[in-house]
Amino acid sequence: MGKIKFILLYSCLLACQLTSGKNIFDPNSTTNMGLFLLGADSVVNMEFSTNKVQPGGVIFISTNHDFTVKADGLKLPVSGVGVSPISQVIPRSRYLYEVRMKPSVTAGKFSINLKDYYLNESLLVNPENFEFEIDSQPPILELRTGNGIDISELQSGFLDIVSSEDIVWDGNLSQVSLSGTAKNSLVVSDIIVSARNIRLLFAGDPNANGGLLTISIQGIHDKASNSEGTVMVPINVFAFKSGPNLNVARRSCVGVELDDGRRLVLGGRAKKDVLINGNGTLSHAEFYNSVTKQFVPASDMVYRRQEFDVVKLNDGRLFVSGGFGGKVGNPSNGSLTSTEVYDPTTNIWVEGPNLSTPRQLHKMTVLPNGDVLVVGGLSPFKPFQSVSAVELVHITNDPATMTVEPIGNLTDSRGKHAQVLSHSSGKVVIFGGERSDVIGPGPNDFNAYALDSIAVYDINTKTLTNSSAKLYKRFNHFAHALSNGEILIFGGVNSRFDISQPVLRAQIYNPMTDTIRDYKNLLFGREWGSSFVFPYGKDQLIVAGGLEYRTVNGSTYDSIQDTESWSESSNRFYMTGRSLNARWEGCEIRYSSTGGGMILGGRIGDILGNTEEYSFE
């Protein structure tokens, strides 16, 4: 099947019975283009994927108008039922919206009437009224393999559509058509039809960009002919594509997506001989404008920082702590205890409380009550020493009133670890890391080694304990919470010295039973890489970049251009394609609403200013 792989983006299953031959998902269709010529966005065309929807099911809307720029997004006024059956409207791109229905509304008819609804914005909707029926019967066809395709290095592959009952269809290629912004990216090369499965085989262009693809299949019905028509499946086609250059090249930075959709990159280390605010460690920040595809300056942090951490608070503000650097105006560098808070509504950074212990390469976690747990880290100068102190920052509306509470010490001090909030168990689980113990006054008087221990912070009792489970020794690794409540741990290295070796073995930890089991191997052992999460469905991770130690004694290493994904449904890691740059020690901005994201900066020898996106937009 070559190097095509599939990434499942939605947790729901989709089947649509529509009027034969009508392509409603293509923003570039003749209907939509005609509306653009009539007055661009002043005439808004909306098409719905089906007029029948199951309780808890999904309707997709295709439109020629970008509602993501509106503060309140796409609004759908419902009439004809006592309780609105719509639970959520999620933008999938600027022109595709997912409408999730409430499982509790199980029968009835309803209307969405948009007449005069947008007149105050000089927008006319065509057509104006839409009628729907809630149908408790399951659909004939369901997309189960996934509705995301990676074409970063696509050559051939397949997509499965599964039927809940026996179907009748001759499997003619002329009955399958592709449309949408990615319609030129791939073609259907063959079809294999069985009693309850349709497998579409694809061939594609490895140089194509990502986009939105619609697969339209005509002439399907069940053997009793109770249901028939055209099945249309909207698919996101993902690819790595070059993004704009940063205004300031950097490594050891941090990226984050704000609640209002803006994307921000913070701090890091500039290129050699580049000094900003008197130092190469940066307070500088930049916004990524996804409309103009450019980076624009943002407000500087109060402190210059690299190797720091940032979390987004429950109210949308950003909380930054620690790192290596200094306050703007003071050119010297050191390990920081300072914190600061960014308010997106005022665009202002304000100093918060000081931590009791300076730290960098540490981790923070936002707890359900909004407070922030700060764990571990390293000191900046030789002899290196790891930090054992764990602290809890009590978050308030005013950073001046925030306080820091000491929690205790880890049994194994550590930095470069990974930690994950387990909602099901009410715990923060802290995996591995590097421990460094000072044994004398000299710069090389320290012992550093990777940890196999797992520490656990209980949110309710505010206590630290050690798990009885043991990790493969590793640091600079990845950890991600899975949909079933378990935690996947993979990657990293086992030493910082000439004996460094990559850790290929992945593991899965169960926080409810406090047990760990070995999992599949990575294709590439890597550290300092980037990973993106796809928030809907079970095929949910892609890993890019980083370093792999390739020699017997670990004294040399290569940066990695090949990417790989992890699949919960197929129970393995698999090759996805190639990123545009084999970079390491960069940062990433994860796109929480659509999945995918952007990799920024890093280095391949020299520090980089270029970026690349992994998305379908």
Coordinates of C-alpha atoms in Angstrom, one line a residue:
M1 CA 0.0 0.0 0.0
G2 CA 3.0 2.3 -0.2
K3 CA 3.3 5.1 2.2
I4 CA -0.3 6.4 2.4
K5 CA -1.8 6.2 5.8
F6 CA -5.1 7.2 7.3
I7 CA -5.7 9.4 10.3
L8 CA -9.2 9.1 11.9
L9 CA -10.3 12.6 12.8
Y10 CA -13.9 12.2 14.0
S11 CA -15.3 10.0 16.9
C12 CA -18.6 9.9 15.1
L13 CA -19.6 7.8 12.1
L14 CA -21.1 9.4 9.1
A15 CA -23.6 8.2 6.4
C16 CA -25.6 10.4 4.2
Q17 CA -28.5 9.5 1.9
L18 CA -29.0 12.3 -0.6
T19 CA -30.4 13.1 -4.0
S20 CA -28.4 11.3 -6.6
G21 CA -25.6 13.3 -8.3
K22 CA -25.7 16.4 -6.1
N23 CA -22.3 17.5 -4.8
I24 CA -22.9 19.7 -1.8
F25 CA -19.4 19.8 -0.2
D26 CA -17.4 21.5 -2.9
P27 CA -16.7 25.2 -2.2
N28 CA -15.4 25.4 -5.8
S29 CA -18.5 23.9 -7.4
T30 CA -20.3 25.8 -10.2
T31 CA -23.2 26.6 -7.8
N32 CA -20.9 28.2 -5.3
M33 CA -18.8 29.9 -8.0
G34 CA -22.0 31.4 -9.4
L35 CA -22.8 32.8 -6.0
F36 CA -19.4 34.3 -5.7
L37 CA -19.9 36.1 -9.0
L38 CA -23.3 37.4 -7.9
G39 CA -21.7 39.2 -5.0
A40 CA -19.0 37.3 -3.2
D41 CA -20.0 36.6 0.4
S42 CA -23.1 38.9 0.2
V43 CA -25.0 35.8 -1.0
V44 CA -24.5 32.9 1.4
N45 CA -25.0 29.4 0.0
M46 CA -25.6 26.6 2.6
E47 CA -25.9 22.9 1.8
F48 CA -26.5 20.2 4.3
S49 CA -25.2 16.6 4.0
T50 CA -28.5 15.0 4.8
N51 CA -32.1 15.9 5.8
K52 CA -32.2 12.8 8.1
V53 CA -30.1 12.6 11.2
Q54 CA -29.7 10.1 14.0
P55 CA -29.9 11.0 17.7
G56 CA -26.3 11.9 18.6
G57 CA -25.4 11.9 14.9
V58 CA -23.8 14.5 12.7
I59 CA -24.8 16.8 9.9
F60 CA -22.2 18.6 7.7
I61 CA -22.7 22.0 6.2
S62 CA -20.9 23.2 3.2
T63 CA -21.0 27.0 2.6
N64 CA -19.2 29.7 0.5
H65 CA -19.0 32.0 3.5
D66 CA -16.3 32.0 6.2
F67 CA -18.1 32.1 9.6
T68 CA -14.9 31.4 11.5
V69 CA -14.2 35.2 11.4
K70 CA -17.4 35.9 13.4
A71 CA -17.1 36.1 17.2
D72 CA -20.1 33.8 17.7
G73 CA -19.4 31.6 14.7
L74 CA -22.2 29.9 12.7
K75 CA -25.6 30.2 14.4
L76 CA -28.5 27.9 13.4
P77 CA -31.9 29.1 14.6
V78 CA -34.1 25.9 15.1
S79 CA -37.9 25.8 15.1
G80 CA -40.5 23.1 15.2
V81 CA -39.3 21.3 18.4
G82 CA -39.5 22.0 22.1
V83 CA -35.8 21.4 22.7
S84 CA -33.2 22.2 20.1
P85 CA -31.6 18.9 18.9
I86 CA -28.3 20.7 18.1
S87 CA -25.6 20.3 20.8
Q88 CA -22.6 21.9 19.0
V89 CA -21.4 23.5 15.8
I90 CA -17.7 22.9 15.1
P91 CA -15.8 24.5 12.2
R92 CA -13.8 21.9 10.2
S93 CA -12.4 24.5 7.8
R94 CA -13.5 27.9 6.7
Y95 CA -16.2 26.4 4.5
L96 CA -17.1 23.1 6.2
Y97 CA -19.0 22.9 9.6
E98 CA -19.8 19.8 11.7
V99 CA -23.2 20.0 13.5
R100 CA -23.5 17.5 16.4
M101 CA -26.9 16.4 17.5
K102 CA -28.1 15.7 21.1
P103 CA -28.5 12.0 21.8
S104 CA -31.5 12.8 24.1
V105 CA -33.7 14.1 21.2
T106 CA -34.8 10.8 19.5
A107 CA -37.7 11.7 17.3
G108 CA -39.5 14.5 15.5
K109 CA -39.1 17.1 12.7
F110 CA -37.4 20.5 12.9
S111 CA -36.6 23.4 10.7
I112 CA -33.6 25.8 10.4
N113 CA -35.0 29.0 9.0
L114 CA -32.3 31.5 7.9
K115 CA -34.6 34.1 6.2
D116 CA -33.6 37.6 7.3
Y117 CA -31.3 36.0 9.9
Y118 CA -28.2 37.7 8.5
L119 CA -29.8 40.8 7.0
N120 CA -28.2 43.1 9.6
E121 CA -24.8 42.0 8.1
S122 CA -26.0 42.5 4.6
L123 CA -25.9 38.7 3.9
L124 CA -28.6 36.8 2.1
V125 CA -28.9 33.1 2.6
N126 CA -29.9 30.9 -0.4
P127 CA -32.0 28.8 0.2
E128 CA -33.6 30.3 3.3
N129 CA -35.3 27.3 5.0
F130 CA -34.2 23.7 5.6
E131 CA -36.3 20.8 6.9
F132 CA -35.0 17.9 8.9
E133 CA -36.2 14.6 10.4
I134 CA -34.7 12.8 13.4
D135 CA -34.5 9.2 12.4
S136 CA -33.6 6.7 15.1
Q137 CA -32.8 4.0 12.5
P138 CA -29.0 3.5 11.9
P139 CA -27.6 4.5 8.6
I140 CA -26.7 1.9 6.0
L141 CA -23.1 3.0 5.5
E142 CA -20.5 4.0 8.0
L143 CA -17.0 5.3 7.5
R144 CA -14.9 3.2 10.0
T145 CA -11.3 3.3 8.8
G146 CA -11.2 7.1 9.0
N147 CA -11.9 10.2 7.1
G148 CA -8.4 11.7 7.0
I149 CA -5.8 11.0 4.4
D150 CA -2.1 11.9 4.6
I151 CA -0.7 12.8 1.2
S152 CA 2.7 14.0 2.4
E153 CA 4.2 11.2 0.4
L154 CA 1.1 9.5 -1.0
Q155 CA 1.5 6.8 -3.6
S156 CA -1.3 4.4 -3.1
G157 CA -3.7 3.2 -0.4
F158 CA -7.3 2.5 0.5
L159 CA -10.3 3.7 2.5
D160 CA -13.0 1.4 3.9
I161 CA -16.6 2.2 4.1
V162 CA -18.6 -0.4 6.1
S163 CA -22.3 -1.3 5.8
S164 CA -24.5 -2.2 8.8
E165 CA -26.4 -4.5 6.4
D166 CA -26.1 -6.2 3.0
I167 CA -25.9 -3.7 0.2
V168 CA -26.4 -3.8 -3.6
W169 CA -23.9 -1.9 -5.7
D170 CA -22.0 -2.9 -8.8
G171 CA -18.9 -1.0 -7.8
N172 CA -18.5 0.9 -11.0
L173 CA -15.7 3.5 -11.1
S174 CA -18.0 5.9 -13.0
Q175 CA -20.2 6.0 -9.9
V176 CA -17.5 7.4 -7.7
S177 CA -16.5 11.1 -8.1
L178 CA -14.1 13.3 -6.1
S179 CA -14.6 17.1 -5.5
G180 CA -13.4 19.8 -3.1
T181 CA -10.2 21.8 -2.8
A182 CA -8.1 18.6 -2.8
K183 CA -9.9 16.9 -5.7
N184 CA -6.7 17.0 -7.9
S185 CA -4.6 15.4 -5.1
L186 CA -5.6 11.8 -5.7
V187 CA -7.8 9.5 -7.8
V188 CA -9.8 6.3 -7.1
S189 CA -7.9 3.6 -9.0
D190 CA -10.0 0.6 -8.1
I191 CA -12.9 -0.6 -6.0
I192 CA -13.4 -3.9 -4.1
V193 CA -17.0 -4.6 -3.0
S194 CA -18.1 -7.3 -0.6
A195 CA -21.5 -7.8 1.0
R196 CA -21.0 -5.2 3.7
N197 CA -17.8 -3.4 2.8
I198 CA -16.6 -1.0 0.1
R199 CA -12.8 -0.5 -0.2
L200 CA -11.7 2.4 -2.4
L201 CA -8.1 2.1 -3.7
F202 CA -6.3 5.5 -4.3
A203 CA -3.4 6.7 -6.2
G204 CA -2.1 10.2 -5.6
D205 CA 0.3 13.0 -6.2
P206 CA 3.1 13.2 -3.5
N207 CA 3.6 16.9 -4.3
A208 CA 0.0 17.9 -3.7
N209 CA -1.2 20.2 -0.9
G210 CA -3.7 19.2 1.7
G211 CA -7.3 20.3 1.5
L212 CA -11.0 19.2 1.6
L213 CA -12.1 16.2 -0.4
T214 CA -15.5 14.8 -1.0
I215 CA -16.1 11.3 -2.1
S216 CA -19.5 10.8 -3.8
I217 CA -20.8 7.3 -4.3
Q218 CA -24.0 6.9 -6.3
G219 CA -26.5 4.0 -6.7
I220 CA -26.1 2.2 -3.3
H221 CA -29.1 0.6 -1.6
D222 CA -29.8 -2.2 0.8
K223 CA -31.1 -5.5 -0.5
A224 CA -34.7 -4.7 0.7
S225 CA -34.4 -1.3 -1.1
N226 CA -35.5 0.4 2.1
S227 CA -32.9 3.1 1.6
E228 CA -30.9 4.2 -1.4
G229 CA -29.3 7.3 -3.0
T230 CA -25.9 8.9 -3.0
V231 CA -23.5 8.5 -0.1
M232 CA -21.1 11.5 0.4
V233 CA -18.2 11.4 2.7
P234 CA -16.2 14.6 3.5
I235 CA -12.5 13.9 4.1
N236 CA -9.7 16.0 5.3
V237 CA -6.5 15.5 3.2
F238 CA -3.5 16.4 5.3
A239 CA 0.0 17.3 4.1
F240 CA 3.1 19.1 5.3
K241 CA 3.4 22.4 3.5
S242 CA 5.8 25.3 3.9
G243 CA 4.7 28.1 6.1
P244 CA 5.9 31.7 6.4
N245 CA 9.2 32.6 8.0
L246 CA 9.4 33.8 11.6
N247 CA 10.6 37.4 12.1
V248 CA 13.1 36.0 14.5
A249 CA 14.7 32.6 14.0
R250 CA 14.7 30.6 17.3
R251 CA 15.0 27.3 19.1
S252 CA 13.9 26.2 22.5
C253 CA 10.7 28.2 22.1
V254 CA 7.1 27.5 23.0
G255 CA 4.0 27.7 20.8
V256 CA 0.3 27.8 21.8
E257 CA -3.1 28.4 20.2
L258 CA -5.3 30.9 22.1
D259 CA -9.0 30.4 22.6
D260 CA -9.8 33.1 20.1
G261 CA -7.9 31.1 17.4
R262 CA -4.7 33.3 17.3
R263 CA -1.5 31.3 17.3
L264 CA 1.5 32.5 19.3
V265 CA 5.2 31.6 19.5
L266 CA 7.2 32.7 22.6
G267 CA 10.8 33.1 23.6
G268 CA 13.6 30.8 22.8
R269 CA 17.2 31.2 21.7
A270 CA 18.1 33.4 18.7
K271 CA 20.8 32.8 16.2
K272 CA 24.5 33.3 17.2
D273 CA 25.3 37.0 17.4
V274 CA 21.6 38.1 17.3
L275 CA 20.8 40.1 20.4
I276 CA 17.4 41.4 21.3
N277 CA 16.9 43.3 24.5
G278 CA 20.6 42.9 25.1
N279 CA 20.7 39.1 24.9
G280 CA 20.3 36.1 22.6
T281 CA 17.7 34.6 24.9
L282 CA 14.3 36.0 23.8
S283 CA 11.4 37.8 25.4
H284 CA 10.2 38.3 21.8
A285 CA 6.8 36.9 20.8
E286 CA 5.0 36.6 17.4
F287 CA 1.5 35.9 16.3
Y288 CA 0.8 33.8 13.2
N289 CA -2.0 35.3 11.1
S290 CA -3.6 32.4 9.3
V291 CA -5.4 34.7 6.9
T292 CA -2.4 36.6 5.6
K293 CA -0.1 33.7 6.2
Q294 CA 2.4 35.9 8.0
F295 CA 4.0 36.3 11.4
V296 CA 3.4 39.7 13.1
P297 CA 4.9 41.0 16.3
A298 CA 3.2 40.4 19.6
S299 CA 3.8 41.9 23.1
D300 CA 7.1 40.9 24.6
M301 CA 7.2 38.9 27.7
V302 CA 8.5 40.6 30.9
Y303 CA 11.4 38.1 31.0
R304 CA 13.7 36.7 28.3
R305 CA 13.3 32.9 28.5
Q306 CA 14.4 29.7 26.8
E307 CA 13.7 26.1 28.0
F308 CA 10.6 27.4 29.9
D309 CA 7.1 26.1 30.0
V310 CA 3.7 27.7 29.3
V311 CA 0.1 26.5 29.9
K312 CA -3.2 27.9 28.9
L313 CA -5.4 28.5 31.9
N314 CA -9.1 27.6 32.1
D315 CA -10.0 31.2 31.4
G316 CA -7.9 31.4 28.3
R317 CA -4.9 33.4 29.8
L318 CA -1.4 32.0 29.4
F319 CA 0.8 31.2 32.5
V320 CA 4.6 31.1 32.0
S321 CA 7.2 29.9 34.5
G322 CA 10.9 29.4 34.8
G323 CA 13.4 28.8 32.1
F324 CA 16.9 30.2 31.5
G325 CA 17.2 33.9 31.0
G326 CA 16.6 37.2 32.8
K327 CA 14.3 40.2 33.1
V328 CA 14.2 42.6 30.2
G329 CA 16.8 45.3 31.0
N330 CA 19.1 43.0 32.8
P331 CA 21.5 41.4 30.2
S332 CA 22.7 38.5 32.4
N333 CA 21.2 35.0 32.3
G334 CA 20.4 32.5 35.0
S335 CA 17.8 29.9 36.0
L336 CA 14.5 31.7 36.7
T337 CA 11.9 31.5 39.5
S338 CA 9.7 34.1 37.9
T339 CA 6.2 33.6 36.5
E340 CA 4.1 35.8 34.3
V341 CA 0.6 35.9 32.9
Y342 CA -0.6 37.0 29.4
D343 CA -4.2 38.3 29.0
P344 CA -5.3 37.9 25.3
T345 CA -8.0 40.5 25.8
T346 CA -5.6 43.3 26.9
N347 CA -2.5 41.9 25.1
I348 CA -0.4 42.6 28.2
W349 CA 2.0 40.5 30.2
V350 CA 2.0 40.9 34.0
E351 CA 4.4 39.3 36.5
G352 CA 3.0 36.6 38.8
P353 CA 4.4 35.1 42.0
N354 CA 7.9 33.6 42.2
L355 CA 8.4 29.9 42.5
S356 CA 10.5 28.9 45.5
T357 CA 13.0 27.0 43.3
P358 CA 14.6 28.1 40.0
R359 CA 14.1 25.6 37.2
Q360 CA 14.2 25.0 33.5
L361 CA 13.2 22.0 31.3
H362 CA 10.4 21.4 33.8
K363 CA 6.7 20.7 33.2
M364 CA 3.4 22.3 34.3
T365 CA -0.2 20.9 34.3
V366 CA -3.4 22.8 34.7
L367 CA -5.6 21.0 37.2
P368 CA -9.4 20.8 37.0
N369 CA -9.9 23.6 39.5
G370 CA -7.7 25.9 37.5
D371 CA -4.6 25.8 39.6
V372 CA -1.2 24.9 38.1
L373 CA 1.1 22.0 39.2
V374 CA 4.8 22.7 38.6
V375 CA 7.1 19.7 38.6
G376 CA 10.9 19.1 38.5
G377 CA 13.4 20.8 36.1
L378 CA 17.2 21.2 35.9
S379 CA 19.7 23.9 37.1
P380 CA 21.4 25.8 34.3
F381 CA 25.1 25.7 35.0
K382 CA 27.6 22.8 35.7
P383 CA 27.6 20.9 37.8
F384 CA 24.1 20.1 36.6
Q385 CA 21.5 19.3 39.3
S386 CA 18.0 18.2 38.8
V387 CA 15.1 19.6 40.9
S388 CA 12.9 17.6 43.2
A389 CA 10.5 20.3 44.4
V390 CA 6.9 20.2 43.4
E391 CA 4.8 23.4 43.8
L392 CA 1.2 24.4 43.3
V393 CA 0.3 27.8 41.9
H394 CA -3.1 29.0 43.0
I395 CA -4.6 31.0 40.1
T396 CA -6.7 34.1 40.6
N397 CA -8.0 36.9 38.4
D398 CA -5.2 39.2 39.5
P399 CA -1.6 37.8 39.1
A400 CA -0.5 39.9 42.1
T401 CA -2.8 37.8 44.4
M402 CA -1.6 34.4 43.0
T403 CA 0.2 32.3 45.6
V404 CA 2.6 29.4 45.5
E405 CA 2.1 26.4 47.8
P406 CA 4.9 23.8 48.3
I407 CA 3.7 20.3 47.8
G408 CA 6.8 18.2 48.6
N409 CA 9.7 16.6 46.9
L410 CA 9.9 13.8 44.3
T411 CA 11.7 10.8 45.4
D412 CA 13.7 11.0 42.2
S413 CA 14.5 14.6 41.2
R414 CA 14.1 15.0 37.4
G415 CA 13.9 17.3 34.4
K416 CA 13.1 16.6 30.7
H417 CA 10.3 14.3 31.9
A418 CA 6.7 13.9 30.6
Q419 CA 3.5 14.3 32.6
V420 CA -0.2 13.8 31.9
L421 CA -3.4 14.7 33.7
S422 CA -5.5 11.6 34.1
H423 CA -9.1 12.8 34.6
S424 CA -10.4 9.3 35.2
S425 CA -8.1 8.7 38.2
G426 CA -7.8 12.3 39.5
K427 CA -4.0 12.2 39.2
V428 CA -1.1 13.8 37.4
V429 CA 1.2 11.0 36.3
I430 CA 4.9 12.0 35.9
F431 CA 7.0 9.7 33.6
G432 CA 10.8 9.2 33.6
G433 CA 13.1 12.1 33.0
E434 CA 16.8 12.8 33.6
R435 CA 18.2 12.8 37.2
S436 CA 21.4 14.7 37.8
D437 CA 23.2 14.5 41.2
V438 CA 26.0 16.9 42.1
I439 CA 29.0 15.1 43.7
G440 CA 31.5 17.9 44.0
P441 CA 32.3 21.6 43.2
G442 CA 33.8 21.1 39.8
P443 CA 31.8 21.7 36.6
N444 CA 31.9 18.0 35.7
D445 CA 31.2 16.7 39.3
F446 CA 27.8 15.3 38.6
N447 CA 26.2 12.0 37.7
A448 CA 23.3 12.1 35.2
Y449 CA 21.1 9.2 34.2
A450 CA 17.7 8.4 32.8
L451 CA 14.9 7.3 35.2
D452 CA 12.6 4.4 35.1
S453 CA 10.4 5.7 37.9
I454 CA 6.8 7.0 37.6
A455 CA 5.6 9.5 40.2
V456 CA 2.0 10.2 40.9
Y457 CA 0.3 13.4 42.2
D458 CA -3.1 12.9 43.7
I459 CA -5.2 15.9 43.1
N460 CA -7.7 15.3 45.9
T461 CA -5.2 14.6 48.7
K462 CA -2.4 16.8 47.3
T463 CA 0.2 14.0 47.9
L464 CA 3.1 12.6 45.9
T465 CA 3.7 8.8 45.7
N466 CA 5.7 6.5 43.5
S467 CA 4.0 4.0 41.2
S468 CA 5.0 0.3 41.5
A469 CA 5.2 0.2 37.7
K470 CA 8.5 0.8 36.0
L471 CA 9.2 2.7 32.8
Y472 CA 11.9 1.9 30.2
K473 CA 14.5 4.4 31.2
R474 CA 14.1 7.6 29.1
F475 CA 14.0 11.4 28.9
N476 CA 13.0 13.9 26.3
H477 CA 10.1 11.6 25.4
F478 CA 6.4 11.9 24.6
A479 CA 3.3 11.0 26.6
H480 CA -0.3 11.3 25.4
A481 CA -3.6 10.5 27.1
L482 CA -5.7 8.1 25.0
S483 CA -9.5 8.0 24.6
N484 CA -9.9 5.0 26.9
G485 CA -8.1 6.8 29.8
E486 CA -4.8 5.1 29.4
I487 CA -1.6 6.9 28.6
L488 CA 0.8 6.2 25.7
I489 CA 4.6 6.8 26.4
F490 CA 7.1 6.6 23.6
G491 CA 10.4 7.9 22.3
G492 CA 13.3 9.6 24.2
V493 CA 16.8 8.5 24.9
N494 CA 18.5 6.7 27.8
S495 CA 21.6 8.9 28.4
R496 CA 23.1 12.3 27.5
F497 CA 26.6 10.8 27.1
D498 CA 28.4 8.7 24.5
I499 CA 26.4 5.7 25.5
S500 CA 23.2 7.4 24.3
Q501 CA 20.7 5.1 22.6
P502 CA 17.2 5.9 21.4
V503 CA 14.3 4.1 23.1
L504 CA 12.2 2.4 20.4
R505 CA 9.9 0.6 22.7
A506 CA 6.5 2.3 23.5
Q507 CA 4.5 1.5 26.6
I508 CA 1.0 2.1 27.8
Y509 CA 0.2 3.0 31.4
N510 CA -3.2 2.4 33.1
P511 CA -3.7 5.0 35.9
M512 CA -6.7 3.2 37.3
T513 CA -4.8 -0.1 37.9
D514 CA -1.3 1.5 38.2
T515 CA 0.0 -1.0 35.7
I516 CA 2.2 -0.6 32.6
R517 CA 2.6 -2.9 29.6
D518 CA 5.0 -2.9 26.7
Y519 CA 3.7 -1.8 23.3
K520 CA 4.9 -1.7 19.7
N521 CA 8.2 -0.2 18.6
L522 CA 8.6 3.2 17.0
L523 CA 10.1 3.1 13.6
F524 CA 12.6 5.8 14.7
G525 CA 13.8 6.4 18.2
R526 CA 13.7 10.2 18.6
E527 CA 14.0 13.0 21.1
W528 CA 13.4 16.8 20.8
G529 CA 10.7 16.1 18.2
S530 CA 7.1 17.4 17.7
S531 CA 3.8 15.6 18.0
F532 CA 0.3 16.6 16.9
V533 CA -2.9 15.3 18.2
F534 CA -6.1 14.8 16.2
P535 CA -8.9 15.3 18.8
Y536 CA -11.6 13.1 17.1
G537 CA -11.3 9.4 16.7
K538 CA -8.7 6.7 17.5
D539 CA -6.0 7.4 14.9
Q540 CA -4.8 10.4 16.8
L541 CA -1.0 11.0 16.7
I542 CA 1.6 12.1 14.3
V543 CA 5.3 12.5 15.3
A544 CA 7.8 14.5 13.3
G545 CA 11.4 15.7 13.6
G546 CA 13.8 15.2 16.4
L547 CA 17.1 13.4 16.8
E548 CA 18.0 9.7 16.6
Y549 CA 21.4 8.4 17.8
R550 CA 22.5 5.9 15.1
T551 CA 26.0 4.7 16.0
V552 CA 26.9 1.8 18.3
N553 CA 28.3 4.1 21.1
G554 CA 25.8 6.9 20.6
S555 CA 28.4 9.5 20.0
T556 CA 26.8 10.8 16.7
Y557 CA 23.3 11.5 15.8
D558 CA 21.1 12.5 12.8
S559 CA 18.0 14.7 12.7
I560 CA 14.9 12.9 11.4
Q561 CA 12.8 13.9 8.4
D562 CA 10.6 10.8 8.2
T563 CA 7.4 11.0 10.2
E564 CA 5.2 8.3 11.7
S565 CA 1.8 8.0 13.2
W566 CA 0.3 6.0 16.0
S567 CA -2.9 4.2 15.4
E568 CA -5.1 2.9 18.2
S569 CA -7.4 1.2 15.7
S570 CA -4.6 -0.7 13.9
N571 CA -2.6 -1.1 17.1
R572 CA 0.8 0.0 15.7
F573 CA 3.1 2.8 14.6
Y574 CA 3.3 3.3 10.9
M575 CA 5.2 5.5 8.4
T576 CA 3.3 8.6 7.4
G577 CA 5.5 10.5 5.1
R578 CA 8.2 13.1 5.4
S579 CA 8.3 16.6 6.9
L580 CA 9.9 19.4 4.8
N581 CA 12.8 19.8 7.3
A582 CA 14.7 17.4 9.5
R583 CA 14.6 19.8 12.5
W584 CA 15.0 19.3 16.2
E585 CA 14.6 21.4 19.4
G586 CA 11.9 23.6 17.7
C587 CA 8.5 24.1 19.0
E588 CA 5.0 23.4 17.8
I589 CA 1.6 25.0 17.8
R590 CA -1.1 22.4 18.0
Y591 CA -4.4 23.3 16.3
S592 CA -7.0 22.2 18.9
S593 CA -10.1 22.8 16.7
T594 CA -9.0 21.0 13.5
G595 CA -6.1 18.9 14.5
G596 CA -2.6 19.1 13.1
G597 CA -0.5 22.1 13.7
M598 CA 2.7 24.0 12.9
I599 CA 6.4 23.3 13.5
L600 CA 8.5 26.4 14.1
G601 CA 12.2 27.1 14.3
G602 CA 14.5 24.6 15.8
R603 CA 17.8 23.8 14.2
I604 CA 19.6 21.7 11.6
G605 CA 23.1 22.8 12.6
D606 CA 22.1 26.5 12.5
I607 CA 19.0 27.9 14.2
L608 CA 16.1 28.0 11.8
G609 CA 13.5 30.7 11.0
N610 CA 11.3 28.7 8.7
T611 CA 8.1 26.9 9.6
E612 CA 5.8 24.2 8.2
E613 CA 2.2 23.3 8.7
Y614 CA 0.7 19.9 8.9
S615 CA -3.0 20.5 8.3
F616 CA -5.8 20.3 5.7
E617 CA -6.5 24.0 5.6

